[in-house]
Amino acid sequence: MEKEAGKGAVARNRKVVLRGYIDRAPREDDMELVDGGDVALRVPEGVAAGGPAVLVKNLYLSCDPYMRSRMRDFQGSYIPPFKPGSPIEGFGVGRVIDSTHPGFSAGDFVSGMTGWEDYTLITKPEQLRKIQQSDIPLSYHLGLLGMPGFTAYVGFYEICSPKKGEFVFVSAASGAVGQIVGQLAKLHGCYVVGSAGTNQKVELLKEKFGFDAAFNYKEEPDLTTALKRYFPEGIDIYFENVGGPMLDAVLLNMRVHGRIAVCGMVSQHGVTAPAGIHNLFSLISKRIDMKGFIQSDYLHLFPQFVDDITKHYRDGKIVYVEDMSVGLESGPAAFVGLFSGKNVGKQVVRVSQD
């Protein structure tokens, strides 16, 4: 709650911190909600002297599987680990409270990397994006018009090089990335099948997102046989979100000159002994292109992505589902739920609507 103090307005700042590094699947008690004390609702003078900064009140926070890799003490990734005792970081949407950067003013809505806390002082404001208010909900800038949506966009168009009429398979298809990949593929004239972990999600894929077919992978005793049933002529494009046995089965069902875009491998997060892949020879015999990527390598395409997806959404050609948890205190449970498939759609935490 914001209040007046001797030198101006202050507010209480709650934080979700990482208690310590882990080498297994995350649990709620790996994170802790703590009272961070009062925070002045202005950019501190000492910080401002060192360069422009922006103080943001966080409204929505994104839960994303890649954050799991930041919970281990490993420096060899494209993004550094979290610091135990400090707020978890992730993509967020917030309202500017104070700014010493000429591009941002109090009252602006922004998206970018922020802390899991009520207020965050951002000292690299050049990484923020200003959100133009419209009929699209602010939280959608964490999914449909954010990192997951952009991942789907560049992965499908830049990595997969789709052609009309091709056969496309999407794993974890009801998630933040998969739901958009499938719909883009349908708009492109492809035949699309998705997999998910519950019958509710399977129906969502077919009835809401317009997939041609979908199946519950947990009910399939043999994934290779299942894929052969849904793709009797083979798979041209696989959008990889899962890894492990699913990837192994896909490799046997790919067509010659197929393409695999490796976005993530959620089944392998928190696994101390990752599953080995046995069917890599298919890359040779079928001349398959398999490429890993991260969306930040393609930021030059972001304005085009926003224009294209916004138009599709307003024209009713793309629909979007998010799973909203309420309150900063719900963050740990919401994040942990990603790894058991608890969420339906893009997982978001609403910190505040103010």
Short mmCIF file of C-alpha atoms in Angstrom, two decimals:
data_model
loop_
_atom_site.label_atom_id
_atom_site.label_comp_id
_atom_site.label_asym_id
_atom_site.label_seq_id
_atom_site.Cartn_x
_atom_site.Cartn_y
_atom_site.Cartn_z
CA MET A 1 0.00 0.00 0.00
CA GLU A 2 1.36 3.41 -1.00
CA LYS A 3 1.66 6.10 1.68
CA GLU A 4 3.34 9.42 2.33
CA ALA A 5 6.62 9.61 4.26
CA GLY A 6 8.91 12.44 5.30
CA LYS A 7 10.61 12.69 1.90
CA GLY A 8 7.73 11.59 -0.29
CA ALA A 9 5.60 8.59 -1.05
CA VAL A 10 6.73 5.11 -0.01
CA ALA A 11 5.19 1.65 -0.28
CA ARG A 12 5.72 -1.78 1.21
CA ASN A 13 7.56 -4.06 -1.18
CA ARG A 14 6.94 -7.81 -1.00
CA LYS A 15 9.35 -10.11 -2.83
CA VAL A 16 9.43 -13.76 -3.94
CA VAL A 17 13.03 -14.90 -3.44
CA LEU A 18 14.91 -18.07 -4.31
CA ARG A 19 15.97 -19.78 -1.08
CA GLY A 20 18.86 -21.72 -2.62
CA TYR A 21 20.02 -23.50 -5.77
CA ILE A 22 18.40 -26.82 -6.66
CA ASP A 23 19.29 -29.75 -8.94
CA ARG A 24 15.79 -31.31 -9.19
CA ALA A 25 12.30 -30.30 -10.18
CA PRO A 26 11.23 -27.10 -8.38
CA ARG A 27 8.97 -27.13 -5.33
CA GLU A 28 6.98 -24.31 -3.81
CA ASP A 29 9.23 -24.22 -0.74
CA ASP A 30 12.24 -23.46 -2.95
CA MET A 31 10.79 -19.95 -3.07
CA GLU A 32 9.65 -17.69 -0.26
CA LEU A 33 7.50 -14.56 -0.04
CA VAL A 34 9.32 -12.02 2.16
CA ASP A 35 8.70 -8.48 3.31
CA GLY A 36 11.22 -6.25 1.58
CA GLY A 37 10.42 -3.20 3.69
CA ASP A 38 9.51 0.26 2.46
CA VAL A 39 10.52 1.44 -1.00
CA ALA A 40 10.56 5.11 -1.99
CA LEU A 41 8.31 5.71 -4.98
CA ARG A 42 10.95 7.59 -6.92
CA VAL A 43 14.23 6.77 -8.64
CA PRO A 44 16.97 7.24 -5.98
CA GLU A 45 19.32 10.14 -6.66
CA GLY A 46 22.41 7.94 -6.49
CA VAL A 47 21.01 5.57 -9.09
CA ALA A 48 19.91 8.41 -11.35
CA ALA A 49 23.46 9.82 -11.32
CA GLY A 50 24.76 6.55 -12.73
CA GLY A 51 22.43 6.56 -15.71
CA PRO A 52 18.71 6.53 -16.54
CA ALA A 53 16.48 4.25 -14.49
CA VAL A 54 12.79 3.43 -14.23
CA LEU A 55 10.77 2.47 -11.15
CA VAL A 56 7.93 0.12 -12.07
CA LYS A 57 4.92 -1.16 -10.16
CA ASN A 58 4.51 -4.75 -11.33
CA LEU A 59 1.02 -5.68 -12.51
CA TYR A 60 1.49 -9.09 -14.18
CA LEU A 61 4.32 -11.63 -14.04
CA SER A 62 5.03 -14.43 -16.48
CA CYS A 63 5.73 -18.05 -15.48
CA ASP A 64 7.98 -19.67 -18.08
CA PRO A 65 9.76 -23.06 -18.10
CA TYR A 66 13.17 -21.53 -18.94
CA MET A 67 13.19 -19.96 -15.45
CA ARG A 68 13.81 -23.42 -13.99
CA SER A 69 17.32 -23.43 -15.48
CA ARG A 70 18.08 -20.21 -13.58
CA MET A 71 17.42 -21.98 -10.27
CA ARG A 72 20.62 -24.03 -10.51
CA ASP A 73 24.21 -22.89 -10.01
CA PHE A 74 25.22 -23.05 -13.65
CA GLN A 75 27.02 -20.26 -15.51
CA GLY A 76 27.15 -21.86 -18.96
CA SER A 77 23.72 -20.79 -20.20
CA TYR A 78 22.65 -17.82 -22.29
CA ILE A 79 21.17 -16.23 -19.15
CA PRO A 80 22.74 -16.19 -15.65
CA PRO A 81 21.28 -18.01 -12.63
CA PHE A 82 19.11 -16.32 -10.04
CA LYS A 83 20.82 -15.14 -6.85
CA PRO A 84 19.62 -16.94 -3.70
CA GLY A 85 17.98 -14.49 -1.33
CA SER A 86 17.16 -12.09 -4.16
CA PRO A 87 13.87 -11.71 -6.05
CA ILE A 88 13.23 -14.15 -8.86
CA GLU A 89 13.32 -12.44 -12.26
CA GLY A 90 11.12 -12.90 -15.28
CA PHE A 91 9.10 -11.11 -17.91
CA GLY A 92 6.50 -8.76 -16.54
CA VAL A 93 4.10 -5.95 -17.32
CA GLY A 94 4.08 -2.90 -15.09
CA ARG A 95 3.17 0.74 -14.69
CA VAL A 96 5.92 3.37 -14.50
CA ILE A 97 5.95 5.16 -11.14
CA ASP A 98 9.01 7.34 -11.76
CA SER A 99 11.59 7.62 -14.50
CA THR A 100 14.84 9.40 -15.32
CA HIS A 101 14.82 7.94 -18.84
CA PRO A 102 13.47 10.31 -21.52
CA GLY A 103 11.58 7.50 -23.23
CA PHE A 104 9.39 6.65 -20.24
CA SER A 105 7.09 8.75 -18.08
CA ALA A 106 5.04 8.10 -14.95
CA GLY A 107 1.84 6.32 -15.90
CA ASP A 108 3.28 4.51 -18.94
CA PHE A 109 2.68 0.78 -19.20
CA VAL A 110 5.78 -1.25 -20.05
CA SER A 111 6.87 -4.86 -20.58
CA GLY A 112 10.27 -6.37 -20.00
CA MET A 113 12.44 -8.23 -17.51
CA THR A 114 11.46 -7.41 -13.95
CA GLY A 115 11.56 -8.85 -10.43
CA TRP A 116 8.96 -10.98 -8.69
CA GLU A 117 8.04 -8.18 -6.31
CA ASP A 118 5.56 -5.33 -6.00
CA TYR A 119 8.03 -2.68 -7.22
CA THR A 120 11.21 -3.02 -9.28
CA LEU A 121 13.91 -0.45 -10.01
CA ILE A 122 15.06 -1.15 -13.56
CA THR A 123 18.55 0.17 -14.30
CA LYS A 124 18.62 -1.01 -17.92
CA PRO A 125 15.45 0.68 -19.19
CA GLU A 126 16.58 0.34 -22.80
CA GLN A 127 15.36 -3.27 -22.49
CA LEU A 128 11.81 -2.15 -21.70
CA ARG A 129 9.05 -1.82 -24.30
CA LYS A 130 6.32 0.75 -23.97
CA ILE A 131 2.84 -0.71 -24.36
CA GLN A 132 0.31 1.30 -26.30
CA GLN A 133 -3.01 0.78 -24.54
CA SER A 134 -5.65 -0.80 -26.72
CA ASP A 135 -8.46 -3.32 -26.67
CA ILE A 136 -5.90 -6.09 -26.03
CA PRO A 137 -5.51 -6.94 -22.30
CA LEU A 138 -2.22 -5.87 -20.73
CA SER A 139 -1.44 -9.43 -19.60
CA TYR A 140 -1.43 -10.60 -23.24
CA HIS A 141 1.88 -8.78 -23.65
CA LEU A 142 3.40 -11.64 -21.62
CA GLY A 143 2.06 -14.32 -23.97
CA LEU A 144 0.29 -13.63 -27.23
CA LEU A 145 2.28 -10.43 -27.86
CA GLY A 146 5.23 -11.32 -25.63
CA MET A 147 8.11 -13.77 -25.51
CA PRO A 148 6.03 -16.96 -26.01
CA GLY A 149 4.12 -15.54 -28.96
CA PHE A 150 7.32 -14.25 -30.53
CA THR A 151 8.99 -17.62 -29.94
CA ALA A 152 6.13 -19.31 -31.82
CA TYR A 153 6.30 -16.75 -34.63
CA VAL A 154 10.04 -16.87 -35.34
CA GLY A 155 10.29 -20.59 -34.68
CA PHE A 156 7.56 -21.45 -37.14
CA TYR A 157 8.37 -18.99 -39.91
CA GLU A 158 12.15 -18.58 -39.60
CA ILE A 159 13.23 -22.05 -38.44
CA CYS A 160 10.55 -24.31 -39.92
CA SER A 161 10.17 -22.58 -43.32
CA PRO A 162 6.62 -23.96 -43.72
CA LYS A 163 4.89 -24.75 -47.00
CA LYS A 164 1.16 -24.99 -47.54
CA GLY A 165 -0.16 -28.51 -47.12
CA GLU A 166 2.68 -29.76 -44.93
CA PHE A 167 2.16 -31.99 -41.89
CA VAL A 168 2.93 -30.24 -38.58
CA PHE A 169 3.20 -31.73 -35.09
CA VAL A 170 3.32 -29.59 -31.94
CA SER A 171 4.07 -31.03 -28.50
CA ALA A 172 2.89 -29.28 -25.30
CA ALA A 173 0.45 -27.78 -27.75
CA SER A 174 -1.94 -26.12 -25.30
CA GLY A 175 0.83 -24.13 -23.64
CA ALA A 176 1.82 -20.52 -24.20
CA VAL A 177 3.94 -21.26 -27.29
CA GLY A 178 2.25 -24.34 -28.68
CA GLN A 179 -1.24 -22.89 -28.94
CA ILE A 180 0.06 -20.07 -31.14
CA VAL A 181 2.28 -22.32 -33.29
CA GLY A 182 -0.69 -24.53 -34.13
CA GLN A 183 -2.89 -21.63 -35.11
CA LEU A 184 -0.18 -20.05 -37.27
CA ALA A 185 0.28 -23.40 -39.00
CA LYS A 186 -3.44 -23.65 -39.71
CA LEU A 187 -3.46 -20.11 -41.11
CA HIS A 188 -0.59 -21.17 -43.37
CA GLY A 189 -2.62 -24.05 -44.77
CA CYS A 190 -0.92 -26.90 -42.92
CA TYR A 191 -2.34 -30.06 -41.37
CA VAL A 192 -1.75 -29.76 -37.61
CA VAL A 193 -1.76 -32.28 -34.76
CA GLY A 194 -0.95 -31.45 -31.14
CA SER A 195 -0.24 -33.44 -28.00
CA ALA A 196 -1.18 -32.51 -24.45
CA GLY A 197 -1.36 -34.16 -21.04
CA THR A 198 -5.10 -34.12 -20.26
CA ASN A 199 -8.27 -34.82 -22.19
CA GLN A 200 -9.47 -31.30 -21.33
CA LYS A 201 -6.44 -29.87 -23.12
CA VAL A 202 -6.94 -32.21 -26.07
CA GLU A 203 -10.48 -30.89 -26.52
CA LEU A 204 -9.18 -27.32 -26.20
CA LEU A 205 -6.74 -27.93 -29.04
CA LYS A 206 -9.43 -29.24 -31.36
CA GLU A 207 -12.43 -27.12 -30.39
CA LYS A 208 -10.86 -23.73 -29.58
CA PHE A 209 -7.52 -23.62 -31.38
CA GLY A 210 -8.67 -25.45 -34.51
CA PHE A 211 -6.07 -28.24 -34.62
CA ASP A 212 -7.00 -30.98 -37.07
CA ALA A 213 -6.38 -33.62 -34.40
CA ALA A 214 -4.88 -33.98 -30.93
CA PHE A 215 -4.06 -36.73 -28.46
CA ASN A 216 -3.31 -37.24 -24.78
CA TYR A 217 0.26 -38.56 -24.72
CA LYS A 218 -0.28 -40.03 -21.25
CA GLU A 219 -2.85 -42.42 -22.69
CA GLU A 220 -0.57 -43.68 -25.46
CA PRO A 221 1.41 -46.81 -24.56
CA ASP A 222 3.68 -46.32 -27.58
CA LEU A 223 4.37 -42.79 -28.86
CA THR A 224 5.94 -44.00 -32.10
CA THR A 225 2.80 -45.95 -32.95
CA ALA A 226 0.59 -43.03 -31.95
CA LEU A 227 2.42 -40.63 -34.25
CA LYS A 228 2.26 -43.11 -37.10
CA ARG A 229 -1.51 -43.25 -36.57
CA TYR A 230 -1.89 -39.48 -36.78
CA PHE A 231 0.75 -39.01 -39.49
CA PRO A 232 0.57 -42.05 -41.80
CA GLU A 233 2.59 -40.09 -44.39
CA GLY A 234 5.06 -38.73 -41.85
CA ILE A 235 5.81 -35.36 -40.23
CA ASP A 236 7.25 -32.42 -42.17
CA ILE A 237 7.57 -30.01 -39.25
CA TYR A 238 7.95 -30.71 -35.54
CA PHE A 239 7.84 -27.83 -33.06
CA GLU A 240 9.73 -29.26 -30.09
CA ASN A 241 8.66 -28.22 -26.59
CA VAL A 242 9.09 -31.48 -24.67
CA GLY A 243 12.18 -33.58 -25.47
CA GLY A 244 12.87 -37.08 -24.15
CA PRO A 245 10.76 -39.99 -25.44
CA MET A 246 8.56 -37.67 -27.51
CA LEU A 247 11.51 -36.41 -29.55
CA ASP A 248 12.76 -39.97 -30.02
CA ALA A 249 9.37 -41.04 -31.38
CA VAL A 250 9.14 -38.02 -33.66
CA LEU A 251 12.53 -38.72 -35.23
CA LEU A 252 11.28 -42.11 -36.45
CA ASN A 253 8.18 -40.48 -37.96
CA MET A 254 9.77 -37.53 -39.76
CA ARG A 255 9.64 -37.24 -43.54
CA VAL A 256 12.67 -36.70 -45.75
CA HIS A 257 13.87 -33.07 -45.52
CA GLY A 258 11.73 -32.46 -42.42
CA ARG A 259 12.46 -29.59 -40.04
CA ILE A 260 12.53 -29.57 -36.24
CA ALA A 261 12.52 -26.29 -34.31
CA VAL A 262 13.77 -26.88 -30.76
CA CYS A 263 12.10 -24.32 -28.54
CA GLY A 264 12.29 -26.13 -25.20
CA MET A 265 12.41 -29.51 -23.50
CA VAL A 266 10.12 -29.20 -20.51
CA SER A 267 10.26 -32.94 -19.72
CA GLN A 268 13.98 -32.58 -19.03
CA HIS A 269 13.84 -29.59 -16.67
CA GLY A 270 14.99 -30.59 -13.21
CA VAL A 271 16.11 -34.03 -14.34
CA THR A 272 19.55 -34.90 -12.97
CA ALA A 273 20.05 -37.61 -15.65
CA PRO A 274 18.44 -36.31 -18.87
CA ALA A 275 16.88 -38.91 -21.15
CA GLY A 276 19.11 -39.98 -24.01
CA ILE A 277 17.97 -39.79 -27.64
CA HIS A 278 18.36 -43.07 -29.51
CA ASN A 279 17.08 -42.23 -32.99
CA LEU A 280 19.42 -39.42 -34.06
CA PHE A 281 20.48 -41.46 -37.09
CA SER A 282 17.17 -40.32 -38.61
CA LEU A 283 18.77 -36.89 -39.02
CA ILE A 284 21.09 -38.44 -41.58
CA SER A 285 18.86 -40.94 -43.34
CA LYS A 286 16.00 -38.45 -43.69
CA ARG A 287 18.19 -35.33 -44.12
CA ILE A 288 16.38 -33.55 -41.30
CA ASP A 289 17.21 -29.99 -40.26
CA MET A 290 17.06 -29.71 -36.45
CA LYS A 291 17.83 -26.34 -34.90
CA GLY A 292 17.64 -24.88 -31.43
CA PHE A 293 16.86 -21.19 -31.06
CA ILE A 294 15.93 -18.41 -28.65
CA GLN A 295 13.64 -15.58 -29.60
CA SER A 296 16.07 -12.82 -28.62
CA ASP A 297 18.20 -13.68 -31.68
CA TYR A 298 15.40 -12.37 -33.90
CA LEU A 299 14.40 -9.11 -32.20
CA HIS A 300 14.61 -7.25 -35.51
CA LEU A 301 11.38 -9.05 -36.43
CA PHE A 302 9.49 -8.03 -33.27
CA PRO A 303 7.62 -5.02 -34.76
CA GLN A 304 6.46 -7.17 -37.70
CA PHE A 305 5.38 -9.89 -35.25
CA VAL A 306 3.29 -7.46 -33.19
CA ASP A 307 1.59 -6.09 -36.30
CA ASP A 308 0.83 -9.54 -37.74
CA ILE A 309 -0.42 -11.16 -34.53
CA THR A 310 -2.46 -8.12 -33.49
CA LYS A 311 -4.23 -8.17 -36.85
CA HIS A 312 -4.87 -11.93 -36.65
CA TYR A 313 -6.26 -11.53 -33.12
CA ARG A 314 -8.54 -8.64 -33.99
CA ASP A 315 -9.74 -10.44 -37.11
CA GLY A 316 -10.65 -13.46 -34.97
CA LYS A 317 -8.15 -15.70 -36.76
CA ILE A 318 -6.17 -16.38 -33.58
CA VAL A 319 -7.61 -17.03 -30.14
CA TYR A 320 -5.64 -17.08 -26.92
CA VAL A 321 -6.01 -18.75 -23.52
CA GLU A 322 -4.22 -17.77 -20.34
CA ASP A 323 -4.27 -19.25 -16.84
CA MET A 324 -4.32 -16.42 -14.30
CA SER A 325 -3.22 -16.79 -10.68
CA VAL A 326 -4.06 -13.91 -8.35
CA GLY A 327 -1.63 -12.36 -5.89
CA LEU A 328 2.17 -12.31 -5.65
CA GLU A 329 1.91 -15.02 -2.99
CA SER A 330 0.45 -17.39 -5.62
CA GLY A 331 3.59 -17.13 -7.76
CA PRO A 332 5.54 -20.15 -6.45
CA ALA A 333 2.60 -22.55 -6.86
CA ALA A 334 1.83 -21.16 -10.32
CA PHE A 335 5.43 -21.64 -11.44
CA VAL A 336 5.78 -25.15 -10.02
CA GLY A 337 2.52 -26.14 -11.70
CA LEU A 338 4.13 -25.65 -15.12
CA PHE A 339 6.14 -28.83 -14.68
CA SER A 340 3.18 -31.05 -13.91
CA GLY A 341 0.96 -29.58 -16.64
CA LYS A 342 -1.38 -27.97 -14.09
CA ASN A 343 -1.83 -24.82 -16.16
CA VAL A 344 -4.23 -24.56 -19.08
CA GLY A 345 -2.81 -21.98 -21.47
CA LYS A 346 -0.26 -19.29 -20.68
CA GLN A 347 0.49 -19.10 -16.93
CA VAL A 348 0.40 -15.55 -15.58
CA VAL A 349 0.43 -14.13 -12.05
CA ARG A 350 -1.60 -10.98 -11.43
CA VAL A 351 0.22 -8.91 -8.83
CA SER A 352 -1.99 -5.83 -9.03
CA GLN A 353 -4.56 -4.29 -11.35
CA ASP A 354 -3.72 -0.78 -10.18
#
